[in-house]
Amino acid sequence: MPDSHSLLILPGDGIGPEVMAEVRKVIGWFEDNRGLSFAVEQGLVGGCAYDAHGTPLTDETMARAQAVDAVLLGAVGGPAYDDLDFSVKPERGLLRLRKEMDLFANLRPAQCFDALADFSSLKREVVAGLDILIVRELTSGVYFGEPRGIHADDNNPDNEGGRVGVNTQRYTSGEIRRVARAAFDLAKKRSGRLCSMEKANVMESGVLWREEVQWVHDNEYPEVELTHMYADNGAMQLVRNPRQFDVIVTDNLFGDLLSDAAAMLTGSLGMLPSASLGAPMANGRPKALYEPVHGSAPDIAGQGKANPIACILSFAMCLRYSFDKGAEADMLEAAVEKVLAEGVRTADLLGPKGGTPVSTAEMGDRIIAALSA
Ligand code: IPM
Ligand code: MG
């Protein structure tokens, strides 16, 4: 294995740059204290790239993303770009990265840190100790299916307004099997249980999803306990009794919804990291992009209020999945847990009892101090 660690950092919009600045501190700490070295380059994605270049992702940045070991992304989007054409919206930059890097497996862990169990909108006894992993298919489904668009509904005189909006939910068996394998592999390393979610009761793509996941199970992973659930029931079960799950595998759109719901179980959307992984590259490492699940939060951008933990934990996932540095990832996660246990809170983590929040930078500094302790 080569020991170079090349990173492309794309802070993006809104709170992206603020939270990514704290990740840079953490990267620096690992260089200074753990003998790791990272070749870091930085670029633009999203609205800031549109402002500079008229596109949310330039071909040059796309090429850099393909060339490095891992991409770290902050967040994209903001109200200033709401009226842009779909083709140049900030989100298109992120979707292009996912699609062209073929990052089909999106890992979204939702873990409830003990110190935060009281800040969840659910009761402590429902969420304490929660540790689940949602594996979301990320490069297909209704996000990318053709045909798509808004056009005149020419042959339908009864349609008031005269237009039709179309998106297509489309999955091939191969797309389902490869993300299922990623989920089964992860389930094997955890509790050995996998729950697959779709809407096989109303959608043909859901029927195929269920059949293919079952096929991969029966032929390749008979030792993993597989269950199937309709995604609407899955949403309900996630807020009713989330600890019944370990690993969940689902499609792109359901995964988007279910992972936001799962995020809230943990106390704050500001806590959730993610890894988007593709096939192995020539050096054996998977194509990879790491990003917090939260968005650009324009309402608090630039005020030092954002919680950098999701972005920092995304870097921990990078250490683990791209660089095989499990011990360092554990260290970083333990440092976050320690700081939370000490009661250090950004504003999003204060809960009903209130208190004095720390700034984004102070939270980063406290995590660095905990690493050094
Ligand atoms: C996410 C986000 C994105 C998505 C947006 C920003 C395109 O909500 O990563 O969950 O819908 O996939
Ligand atoms: Mg989302």
Short mmCIF file of N, CA, C and O and ligand atoms in Angstrom, two decimals, residues 76 91 94-95 98 108 136 143 252 256 259-260 291 293, ligand 1:
data_model
loop_
_atom_site.label_atom_id
_atom_site.label_comp_id
_atom_site.label_asym_id
_atom_site.label_seq_id
_atom_site.Cartn_x
_atom_site.Cartn_y
_atom_site.Cartn_z
N VAL A 76 -23.17 22.35 0.18
CA VAL A 76 -23.46 23.18 -0.99
C VAL A 76 -24.85 23.78 -0.88
O VAL A 76 -25.74 23.21 -0.27
N GLU A 91 -26.38 22.13 -6.00
CA GLU A 91 -26.53 20.69 -5.75
C GLU A 91 -26.02 19.85 -6.93
O GLU A 91 -25.58 18.71 -6.76
N LEU A 94 -22.46 18.61 -6.49
CA LEU A 94 -22.34 17.44 -5.63
C LEU A 94 -22.82 16.19 -6.35
O LEU A 94 -22.18 15.13 -6.31
N LEU A 95 -23.95 16.31 -7.06
CA LEU A 95 -24.50 15.14 -7.76
C LEU A 95 -23.55 14.68 -8.87
O LEU A 95 -23.39 13.49 -9.11
N ARG A 98 -20.77 12.68 -7.23
CA ARG A 98 -21.25 11.33 -6.86
C ARG A 98 -21.36 10.44 -8.10
O ARG A 98 -20.95 9.28 -8.07
N ARG A 108 -24.23 6.17 6.08
CA ARG A 108 -24.66 7.22 7.00
C ARG A 108 -24.91 6.62 8.39
O ARG A 108 -26.01 6.15 8.68
N ARG A 136 -27.19 3.98 1.79
CA ARG A 136 -28.07 4.57 0.78
C ARG A 136 -27.45 4.40 -0.60
O ARG A 136 -26.29 4.80 -0.79
N TYR A 143 -33.16 10.11 -8.65
CA TYR A 143 -32.26 11.26 -8.75
C TYR A 143 -31.68 11.39 -10.16
O TYR A 143 -31.29 12.49 -10.57
N ASN A 252 -31.90 5.55 -3.31
CA ASN A 252 -31.38 6.91 -3.22
C ASN A 252 -32.37 7.85 -2.54
O ASN A 252 -32.01 8.54 -1.56
N ASP A 256 -32.33 9.23 1.34
CA ASP A 256 -32.24 10.66 1.65
C ASP A 256 -33.18 10.99 2.80
O ASP A 256 -32.79 11.65 3.78
N SER A 259 -32.40 8.94 6.22
CA SER A 259 -31.18 9.34 6.93
C SER A 259 -31.36 10.68 7.63
O SER A 259 -30.75 10.91 8.67
N ASP A 260 -32.20 11.56 7.10
CA ASP A 260 -32.49 12.79 7.85
C ASP A 260 -33.26 12.47 9.13
O ASP A 260 -33.00 13.05 10.19
N GLU A 291 -18.53 13.60 3.62
CA GLU A 291 -19.21 14.88 3.85
C GLU A 291 -20.16 14.75 5.04
O GLU A 291 -20.70 13.67 5.30
N VAL A 293 -23.73 15.08 6.89
CA VAL A 293 -25.08 14.93 6.34
C VAL A 293 -25.83 16.27 6.35
O VAL A 293 -26.70 16.51 5.52
C1 IPM B 1 -28.04 14.78 1.04
C2 IPM B 1 -28.60 16.04 0.46
C3 IPM B 1 -28.44 16.00 -1.04
C4 IPM B 1 -29.30 14.89 -1.56
C5 IPM B 1 -28.72 17.32 -1.78
C6 IPM B 1 -27.91 18.47 -1.23
C7 IPM B 1 -28.51 17.17 -3.26
O1 IPM B 1 -29.92 16.22 0.88
O2 IPM B 1 -26.86 14.48 0.79
O3 IPM B 1 -28.77 14.09 1.76
O4 IPM B 1 -30.52 15.06 -1.78
O5 IPM B 1 -28.76 13.81 -1.78
#
